[in-house]
Short mmCIF file of N, CA and C in Angstrom, two decimals:
data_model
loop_
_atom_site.label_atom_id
_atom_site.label_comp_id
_atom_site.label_asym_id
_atom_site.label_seq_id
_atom_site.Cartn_x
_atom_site.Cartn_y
_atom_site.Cartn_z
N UNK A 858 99.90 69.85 94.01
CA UNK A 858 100.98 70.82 93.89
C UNK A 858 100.46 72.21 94.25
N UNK A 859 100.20 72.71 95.51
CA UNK A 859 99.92 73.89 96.03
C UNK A 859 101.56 75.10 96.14
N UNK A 860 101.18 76.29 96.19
CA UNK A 860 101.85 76.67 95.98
C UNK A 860 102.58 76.94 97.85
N UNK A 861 103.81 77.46 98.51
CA UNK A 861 104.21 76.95 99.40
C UNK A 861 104.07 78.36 99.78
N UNK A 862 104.32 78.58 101.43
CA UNK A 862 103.64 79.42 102.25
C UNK A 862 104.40 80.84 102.06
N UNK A 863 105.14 80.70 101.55
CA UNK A 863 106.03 82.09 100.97
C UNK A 863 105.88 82.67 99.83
N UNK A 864 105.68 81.53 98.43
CA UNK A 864 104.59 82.18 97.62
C UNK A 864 103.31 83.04 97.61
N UNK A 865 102.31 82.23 98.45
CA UNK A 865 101.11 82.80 99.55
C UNK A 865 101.19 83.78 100.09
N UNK A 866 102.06 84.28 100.81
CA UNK A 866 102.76 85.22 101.71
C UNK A 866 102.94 86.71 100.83
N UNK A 867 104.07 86.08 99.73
CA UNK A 867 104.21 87.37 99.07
C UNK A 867 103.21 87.67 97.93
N UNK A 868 102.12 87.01 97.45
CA UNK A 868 101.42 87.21 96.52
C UNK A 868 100.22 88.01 97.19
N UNK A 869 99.68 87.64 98.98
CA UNK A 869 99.13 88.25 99.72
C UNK A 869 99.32 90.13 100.10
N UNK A 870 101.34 90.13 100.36
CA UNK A 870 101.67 91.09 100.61
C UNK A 870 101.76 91.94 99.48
N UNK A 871 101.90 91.74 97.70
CA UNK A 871 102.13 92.45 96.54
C UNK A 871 100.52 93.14 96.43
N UNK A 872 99.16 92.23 97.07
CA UNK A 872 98.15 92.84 96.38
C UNK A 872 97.75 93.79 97.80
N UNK A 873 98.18 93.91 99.34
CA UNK A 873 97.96 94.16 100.20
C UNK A 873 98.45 95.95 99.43
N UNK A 874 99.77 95.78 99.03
CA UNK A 874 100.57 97.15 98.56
C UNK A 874 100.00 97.35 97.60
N UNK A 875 99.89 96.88 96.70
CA UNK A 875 98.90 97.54 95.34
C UNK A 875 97.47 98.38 95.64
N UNK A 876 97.26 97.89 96.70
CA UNK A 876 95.70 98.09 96.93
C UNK A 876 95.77 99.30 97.73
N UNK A 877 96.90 99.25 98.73
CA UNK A 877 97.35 101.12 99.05
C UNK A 877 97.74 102.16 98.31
N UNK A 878 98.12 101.46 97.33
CA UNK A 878 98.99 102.41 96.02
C UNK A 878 97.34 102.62 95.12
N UNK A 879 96.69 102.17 95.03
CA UNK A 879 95.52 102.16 94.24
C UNK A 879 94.75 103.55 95.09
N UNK A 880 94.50 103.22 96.03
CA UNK A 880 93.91 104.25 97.25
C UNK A 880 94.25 105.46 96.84
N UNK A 881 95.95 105.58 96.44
CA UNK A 881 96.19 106.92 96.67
C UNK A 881 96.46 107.61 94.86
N UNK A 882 95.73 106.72 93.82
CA UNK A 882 95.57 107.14 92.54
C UNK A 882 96.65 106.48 91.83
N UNK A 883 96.95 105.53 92.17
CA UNK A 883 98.02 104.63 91.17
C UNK A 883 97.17 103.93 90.21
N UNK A 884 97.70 104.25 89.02
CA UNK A 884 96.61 102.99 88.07
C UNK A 884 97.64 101.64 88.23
N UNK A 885 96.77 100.39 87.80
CA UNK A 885 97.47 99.45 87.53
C UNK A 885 98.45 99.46 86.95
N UNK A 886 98.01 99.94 85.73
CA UNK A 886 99.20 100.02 84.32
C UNK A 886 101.00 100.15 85.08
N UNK A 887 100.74 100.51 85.88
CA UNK A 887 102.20 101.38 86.36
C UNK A 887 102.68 100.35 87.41
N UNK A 888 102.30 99.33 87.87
CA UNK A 888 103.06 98.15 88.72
C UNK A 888 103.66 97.60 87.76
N UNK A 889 104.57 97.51 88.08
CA UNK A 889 105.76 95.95 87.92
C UNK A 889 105.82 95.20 89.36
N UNK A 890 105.36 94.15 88.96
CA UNK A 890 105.63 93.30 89.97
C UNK A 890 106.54 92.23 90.04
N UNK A 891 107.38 92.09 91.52
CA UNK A 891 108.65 91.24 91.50
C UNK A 891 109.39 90.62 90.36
N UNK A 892 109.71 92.06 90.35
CA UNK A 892 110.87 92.18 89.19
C UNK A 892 112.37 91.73 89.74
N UNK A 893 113.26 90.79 89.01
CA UNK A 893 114.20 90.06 89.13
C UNK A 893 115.50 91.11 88.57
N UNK A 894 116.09 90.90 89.05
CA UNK A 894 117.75 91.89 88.75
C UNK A 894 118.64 91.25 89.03
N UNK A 895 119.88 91.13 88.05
CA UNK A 895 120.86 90.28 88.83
C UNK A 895 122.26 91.44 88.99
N UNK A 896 122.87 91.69 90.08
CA UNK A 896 123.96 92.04 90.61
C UNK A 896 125.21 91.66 90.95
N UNK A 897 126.13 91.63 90.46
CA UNK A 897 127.62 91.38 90.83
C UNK A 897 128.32 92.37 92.07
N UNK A 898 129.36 91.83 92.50
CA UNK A 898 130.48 93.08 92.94
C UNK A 898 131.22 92.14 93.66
N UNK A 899 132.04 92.24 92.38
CA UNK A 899 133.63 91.82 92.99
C UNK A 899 133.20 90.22 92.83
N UNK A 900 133.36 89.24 93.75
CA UNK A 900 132.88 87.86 93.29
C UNK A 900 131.71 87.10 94.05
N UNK A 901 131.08 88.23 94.56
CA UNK A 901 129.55 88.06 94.71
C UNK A 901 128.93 88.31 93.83
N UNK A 902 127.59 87.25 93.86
CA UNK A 902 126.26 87.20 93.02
C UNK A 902 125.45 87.11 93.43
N UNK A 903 124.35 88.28 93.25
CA UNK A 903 122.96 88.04 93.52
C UNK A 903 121.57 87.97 93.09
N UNK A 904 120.77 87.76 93.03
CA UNK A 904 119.61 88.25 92.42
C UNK A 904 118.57 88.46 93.49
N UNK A 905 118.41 89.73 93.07
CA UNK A 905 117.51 90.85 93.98
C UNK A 905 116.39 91.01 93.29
N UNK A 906 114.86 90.56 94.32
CA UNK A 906 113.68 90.73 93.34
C UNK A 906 112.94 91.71 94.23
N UNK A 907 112.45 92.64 93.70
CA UNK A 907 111.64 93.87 94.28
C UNK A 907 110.48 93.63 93.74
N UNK A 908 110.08 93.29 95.21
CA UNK A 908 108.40 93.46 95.13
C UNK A 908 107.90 94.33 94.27
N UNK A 909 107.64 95.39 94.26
CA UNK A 909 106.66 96.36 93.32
C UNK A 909 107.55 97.55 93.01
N UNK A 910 107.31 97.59 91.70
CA UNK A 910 108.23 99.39 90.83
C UNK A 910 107.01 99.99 90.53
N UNK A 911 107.22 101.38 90.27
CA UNK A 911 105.86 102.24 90.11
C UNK A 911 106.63 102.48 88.97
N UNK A 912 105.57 102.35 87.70
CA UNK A 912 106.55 103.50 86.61
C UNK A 912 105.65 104.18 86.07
N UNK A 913 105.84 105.16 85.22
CA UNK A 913 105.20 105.81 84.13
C UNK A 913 105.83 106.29 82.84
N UNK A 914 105.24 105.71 82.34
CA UNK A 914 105.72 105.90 80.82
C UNK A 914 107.12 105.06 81.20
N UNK A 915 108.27 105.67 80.32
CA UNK A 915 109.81 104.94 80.80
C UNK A 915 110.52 105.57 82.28
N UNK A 916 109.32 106.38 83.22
CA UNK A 916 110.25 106.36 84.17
C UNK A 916 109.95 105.86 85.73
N UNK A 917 110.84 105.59 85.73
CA UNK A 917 110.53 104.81 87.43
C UNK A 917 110.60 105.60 88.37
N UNK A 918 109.42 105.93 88.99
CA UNK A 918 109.17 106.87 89.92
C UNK A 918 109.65 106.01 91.58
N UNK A 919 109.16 105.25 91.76
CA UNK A 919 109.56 104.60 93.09
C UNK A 919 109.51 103.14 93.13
N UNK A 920 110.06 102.68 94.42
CA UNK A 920 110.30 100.74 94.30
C UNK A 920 110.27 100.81 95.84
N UNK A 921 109.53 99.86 96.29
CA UNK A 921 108.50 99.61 97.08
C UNK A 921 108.74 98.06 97.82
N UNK A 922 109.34 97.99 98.74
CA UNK A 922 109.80 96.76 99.23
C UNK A 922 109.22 96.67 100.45
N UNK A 923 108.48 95.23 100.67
CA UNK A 923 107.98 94.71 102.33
C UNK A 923 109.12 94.16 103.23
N UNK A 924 108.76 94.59 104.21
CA UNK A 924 110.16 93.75 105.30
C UNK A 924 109.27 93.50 106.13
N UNK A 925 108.84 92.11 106.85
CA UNK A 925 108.26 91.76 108.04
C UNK A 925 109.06 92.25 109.30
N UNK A 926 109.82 92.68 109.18
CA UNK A 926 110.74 92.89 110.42
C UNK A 926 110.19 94.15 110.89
N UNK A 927 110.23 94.50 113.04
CA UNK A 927 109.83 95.20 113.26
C UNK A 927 110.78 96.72 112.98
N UNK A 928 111.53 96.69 112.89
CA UNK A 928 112.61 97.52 112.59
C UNK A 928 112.79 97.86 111.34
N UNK A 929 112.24 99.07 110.65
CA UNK A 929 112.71 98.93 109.26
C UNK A 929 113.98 99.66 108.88
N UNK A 930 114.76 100.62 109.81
CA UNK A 930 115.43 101.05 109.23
C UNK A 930 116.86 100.70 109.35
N UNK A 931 117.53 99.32 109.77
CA UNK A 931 118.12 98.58 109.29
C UNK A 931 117.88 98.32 107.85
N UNK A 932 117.09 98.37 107.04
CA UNK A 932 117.18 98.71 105.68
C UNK A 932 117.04 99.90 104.82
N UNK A 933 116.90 101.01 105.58
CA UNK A 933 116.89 102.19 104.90
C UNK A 933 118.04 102.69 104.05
N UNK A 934 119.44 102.03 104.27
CA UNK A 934 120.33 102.47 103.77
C UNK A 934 120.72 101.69 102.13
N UNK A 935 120.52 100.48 102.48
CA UNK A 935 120.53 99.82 101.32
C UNK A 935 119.81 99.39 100.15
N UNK A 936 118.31 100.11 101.01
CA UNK A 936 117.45 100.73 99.64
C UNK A 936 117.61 101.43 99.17
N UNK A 937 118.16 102.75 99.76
CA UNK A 937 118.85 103.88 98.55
C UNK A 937 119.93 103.13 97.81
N UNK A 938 121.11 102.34 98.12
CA UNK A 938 121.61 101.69 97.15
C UNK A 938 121.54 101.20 95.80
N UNK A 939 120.21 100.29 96.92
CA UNK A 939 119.74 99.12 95.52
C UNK A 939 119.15 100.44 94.22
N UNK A 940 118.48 101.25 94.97
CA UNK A 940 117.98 102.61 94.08
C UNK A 940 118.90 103.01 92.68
N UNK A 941 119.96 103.51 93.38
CA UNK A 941 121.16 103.96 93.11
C UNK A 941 121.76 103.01 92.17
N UNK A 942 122.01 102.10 91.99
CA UNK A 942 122.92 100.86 91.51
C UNK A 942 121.71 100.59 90.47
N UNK A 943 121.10 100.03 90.63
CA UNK A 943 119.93 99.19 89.27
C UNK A 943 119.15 100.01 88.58
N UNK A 944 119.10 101.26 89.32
CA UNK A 944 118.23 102.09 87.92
C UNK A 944 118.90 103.31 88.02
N UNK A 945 118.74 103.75 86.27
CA UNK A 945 119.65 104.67 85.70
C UNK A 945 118.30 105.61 84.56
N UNK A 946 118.39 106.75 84.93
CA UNK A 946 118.30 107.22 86.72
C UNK A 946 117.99 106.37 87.57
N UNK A 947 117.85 106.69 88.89
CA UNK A 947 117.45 106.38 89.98
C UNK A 947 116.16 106.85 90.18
N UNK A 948 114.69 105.57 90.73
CA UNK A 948 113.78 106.04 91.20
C UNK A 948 113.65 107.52 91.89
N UNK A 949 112.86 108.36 92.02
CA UNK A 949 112.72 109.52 92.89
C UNK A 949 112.92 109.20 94.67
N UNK A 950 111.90 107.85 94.94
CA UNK A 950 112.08 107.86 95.91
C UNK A 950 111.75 106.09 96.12
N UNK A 951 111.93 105.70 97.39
CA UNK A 951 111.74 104.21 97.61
C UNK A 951 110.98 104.42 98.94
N UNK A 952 109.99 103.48 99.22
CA UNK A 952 109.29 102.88 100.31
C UNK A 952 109.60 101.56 100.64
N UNK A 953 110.21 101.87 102.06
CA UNK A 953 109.55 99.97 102.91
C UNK A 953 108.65 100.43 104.04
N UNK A 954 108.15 99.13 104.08
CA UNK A 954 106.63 99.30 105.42
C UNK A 954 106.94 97.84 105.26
N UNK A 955 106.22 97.50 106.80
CA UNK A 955 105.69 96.13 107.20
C UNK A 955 104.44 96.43 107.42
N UNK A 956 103.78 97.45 106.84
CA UNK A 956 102.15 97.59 106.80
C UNK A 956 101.57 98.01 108.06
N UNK A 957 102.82 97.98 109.49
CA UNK A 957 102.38 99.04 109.94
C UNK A 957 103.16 100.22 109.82
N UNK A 958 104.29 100.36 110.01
CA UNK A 958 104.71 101.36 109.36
C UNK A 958 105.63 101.82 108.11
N UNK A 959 105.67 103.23 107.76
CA UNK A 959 106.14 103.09 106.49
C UNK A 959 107.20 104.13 106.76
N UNK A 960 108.35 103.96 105.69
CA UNK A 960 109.39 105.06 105.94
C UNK A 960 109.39 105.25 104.31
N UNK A 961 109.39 106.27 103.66
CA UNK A 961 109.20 106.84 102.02
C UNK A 961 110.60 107.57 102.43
N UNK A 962 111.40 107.25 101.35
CA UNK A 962 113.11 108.10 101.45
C UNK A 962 113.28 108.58 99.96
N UNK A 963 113.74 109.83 100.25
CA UNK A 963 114.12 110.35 99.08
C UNK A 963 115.35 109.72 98.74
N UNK A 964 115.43 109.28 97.46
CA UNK A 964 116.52 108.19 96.57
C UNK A 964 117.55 109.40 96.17
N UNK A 965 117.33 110.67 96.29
CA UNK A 965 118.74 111.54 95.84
C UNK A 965 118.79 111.81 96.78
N UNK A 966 118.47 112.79 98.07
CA UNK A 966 118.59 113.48 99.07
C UNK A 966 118.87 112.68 100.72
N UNK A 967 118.20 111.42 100.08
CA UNK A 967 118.45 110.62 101.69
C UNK A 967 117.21 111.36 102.79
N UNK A 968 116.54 111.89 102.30
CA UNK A 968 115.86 112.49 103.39
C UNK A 968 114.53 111.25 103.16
N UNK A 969 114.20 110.60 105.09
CA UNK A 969 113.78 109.89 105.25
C UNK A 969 112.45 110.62 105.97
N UNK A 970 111.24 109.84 105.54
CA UNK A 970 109.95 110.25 106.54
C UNK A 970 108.95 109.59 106.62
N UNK A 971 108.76 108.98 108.09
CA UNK A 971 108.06 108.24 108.72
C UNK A 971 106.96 108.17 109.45
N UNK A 972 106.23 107.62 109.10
CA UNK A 972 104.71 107.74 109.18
C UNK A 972 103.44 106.25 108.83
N UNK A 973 102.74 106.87 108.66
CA UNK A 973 101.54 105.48 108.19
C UNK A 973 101.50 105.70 106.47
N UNK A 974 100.42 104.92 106.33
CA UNK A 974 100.34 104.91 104.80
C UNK A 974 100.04 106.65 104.54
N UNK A 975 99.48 106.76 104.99
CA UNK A 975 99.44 108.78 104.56
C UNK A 975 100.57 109.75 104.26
N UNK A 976 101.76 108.73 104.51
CA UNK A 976 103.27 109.64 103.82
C UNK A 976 103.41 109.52 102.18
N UNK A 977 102.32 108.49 102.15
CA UNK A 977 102.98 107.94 100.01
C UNK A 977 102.47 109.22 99.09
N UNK A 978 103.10 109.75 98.73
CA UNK A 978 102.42 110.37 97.73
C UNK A 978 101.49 110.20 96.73
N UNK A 979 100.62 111.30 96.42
CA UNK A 979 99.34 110.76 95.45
C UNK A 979 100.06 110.57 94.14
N UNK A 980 99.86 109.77 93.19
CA UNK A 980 100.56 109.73 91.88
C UNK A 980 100.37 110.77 91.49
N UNK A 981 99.35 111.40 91.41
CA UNK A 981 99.47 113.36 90.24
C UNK A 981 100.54 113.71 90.75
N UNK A 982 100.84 113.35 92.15
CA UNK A 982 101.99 114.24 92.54
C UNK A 982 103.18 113.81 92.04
N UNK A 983 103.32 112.12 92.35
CA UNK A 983 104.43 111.70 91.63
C UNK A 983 104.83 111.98 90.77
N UNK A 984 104.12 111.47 90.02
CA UNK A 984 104.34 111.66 88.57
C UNK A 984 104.82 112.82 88.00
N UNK A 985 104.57 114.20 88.47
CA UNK A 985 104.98 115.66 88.06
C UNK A 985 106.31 115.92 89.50
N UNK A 986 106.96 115.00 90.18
CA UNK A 986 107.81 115.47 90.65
C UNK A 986 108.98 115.56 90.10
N UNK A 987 109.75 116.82 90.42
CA UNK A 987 111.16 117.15 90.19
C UNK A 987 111.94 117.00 91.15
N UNK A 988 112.79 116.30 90.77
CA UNK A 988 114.14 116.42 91.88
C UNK A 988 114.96 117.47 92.11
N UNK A 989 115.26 117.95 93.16
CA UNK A 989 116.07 118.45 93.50
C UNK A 989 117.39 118.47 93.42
N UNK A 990 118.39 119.58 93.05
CA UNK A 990 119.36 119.54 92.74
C UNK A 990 120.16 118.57 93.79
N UNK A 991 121.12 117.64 94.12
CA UNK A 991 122.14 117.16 94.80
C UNK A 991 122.81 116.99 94.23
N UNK A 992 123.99 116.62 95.60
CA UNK A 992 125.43 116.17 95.77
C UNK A 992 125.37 114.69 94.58
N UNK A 993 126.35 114.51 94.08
CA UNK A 993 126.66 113.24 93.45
C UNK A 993 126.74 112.48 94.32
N UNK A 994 126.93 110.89 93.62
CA UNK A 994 127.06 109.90 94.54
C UNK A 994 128.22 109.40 93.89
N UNK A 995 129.19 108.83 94.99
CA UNK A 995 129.98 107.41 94.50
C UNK A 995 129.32 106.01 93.89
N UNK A 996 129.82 105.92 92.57
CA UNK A 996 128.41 104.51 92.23
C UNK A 996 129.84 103.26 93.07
N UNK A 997 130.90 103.43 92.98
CA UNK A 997 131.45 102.14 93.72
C UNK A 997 131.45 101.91 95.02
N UNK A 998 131.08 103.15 95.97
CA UNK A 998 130.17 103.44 97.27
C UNK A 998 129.03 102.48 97.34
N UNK A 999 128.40 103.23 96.95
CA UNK A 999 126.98 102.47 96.39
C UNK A 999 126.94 100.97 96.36
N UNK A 1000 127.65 100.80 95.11
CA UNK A 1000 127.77 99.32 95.08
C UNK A 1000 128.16 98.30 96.14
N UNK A 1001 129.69 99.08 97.11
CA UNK A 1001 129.76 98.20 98.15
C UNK A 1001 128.33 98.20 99.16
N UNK A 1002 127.72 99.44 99.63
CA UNK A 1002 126.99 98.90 100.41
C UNK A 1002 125.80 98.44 100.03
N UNK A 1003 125.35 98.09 98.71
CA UNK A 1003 124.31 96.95 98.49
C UNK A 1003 125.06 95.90 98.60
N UNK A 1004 126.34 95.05 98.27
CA UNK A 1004 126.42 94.47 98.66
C UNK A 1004 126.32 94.19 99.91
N UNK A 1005 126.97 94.80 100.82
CA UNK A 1005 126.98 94.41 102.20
C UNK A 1005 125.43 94.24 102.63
N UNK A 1006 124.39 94.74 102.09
CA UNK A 1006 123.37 95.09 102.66
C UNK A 1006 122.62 93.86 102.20
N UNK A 1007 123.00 93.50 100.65
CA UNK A 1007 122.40 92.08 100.08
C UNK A 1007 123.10 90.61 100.55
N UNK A 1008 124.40 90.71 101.50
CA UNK A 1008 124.65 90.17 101.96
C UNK A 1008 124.55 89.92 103.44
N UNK A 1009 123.20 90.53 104.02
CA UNK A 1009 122.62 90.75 105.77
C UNK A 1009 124.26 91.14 106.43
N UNK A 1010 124.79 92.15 105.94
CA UNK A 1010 126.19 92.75 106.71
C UNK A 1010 125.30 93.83 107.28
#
């Protein structure tokens, strides 16, 4: 009973990201790893598992998702969602990378920036960031486009 090539895969890719997040002063203590959430809307169901949450203390600073795909920002939009929708507050900010590149988006502002691993912020920094004042969001906005987005629309 070995475990199957997608287990392998993502247990490869969780310590590949930990080990960048470590680089740049993340302690362990502060991973959650593939954490499970379950989501409704309307008479869809899903369960959405995110690779890696950064927290400290009770707050969730960022959530950190791999996409093998060469294109990542076909998902840029519906990670601010998922942001938006499952945590209350909302992370500061979210990362996807396929490890070669990375796009870090601000989870209130939408402001996206793309680069190599040298865009993540150092945790001292994290950790003491303030958000910036913004615009509200629609949470039933929101909600439709994680769905659409958890549904490959």
């Amino acid at each position: 009973m070995g475990n199957s090539k997608e287990e392998i895969s993502l247990k490869s890719e969780l310590s590949i990201l930990k080990n960048i997040l470590k680089e740049k002063g993340y302690p362990e203590k502060c991973f959650l790893e593939e954490k499970k959430i379950k989501f409704s809307y309307k008479k869809l169901d899903f369960e959405i598992s995110i690779p890696l949450i950064i927290r400290n203390n009770s707050n969730t600073l960022l959530i950190v998702d791999y996409k093998p795909q060469e294109n990542l920002s076909i998902s840029e939009r519906g990670i601010i969602a998922l942001a938006r929708v499952l945590f209350s507050p909302p992370p500061y900010f979210a990362l996807i990378t396929n490890f070669r590149d990375f796009v870090l988006i601000n989870v209130y502002t939408q402001e996206k920036e793309r680069g190599g691993k040298d865009i993540i912020p150092e945790f001292i920094k994290l950790k003491n960031y303030k958000t910036e004042i913004t615009k509200s969001f629609n949470p039933e906005i929101e909600k439709k486009i994680l769905a659409i987005y958890l549904s490959g629309g």
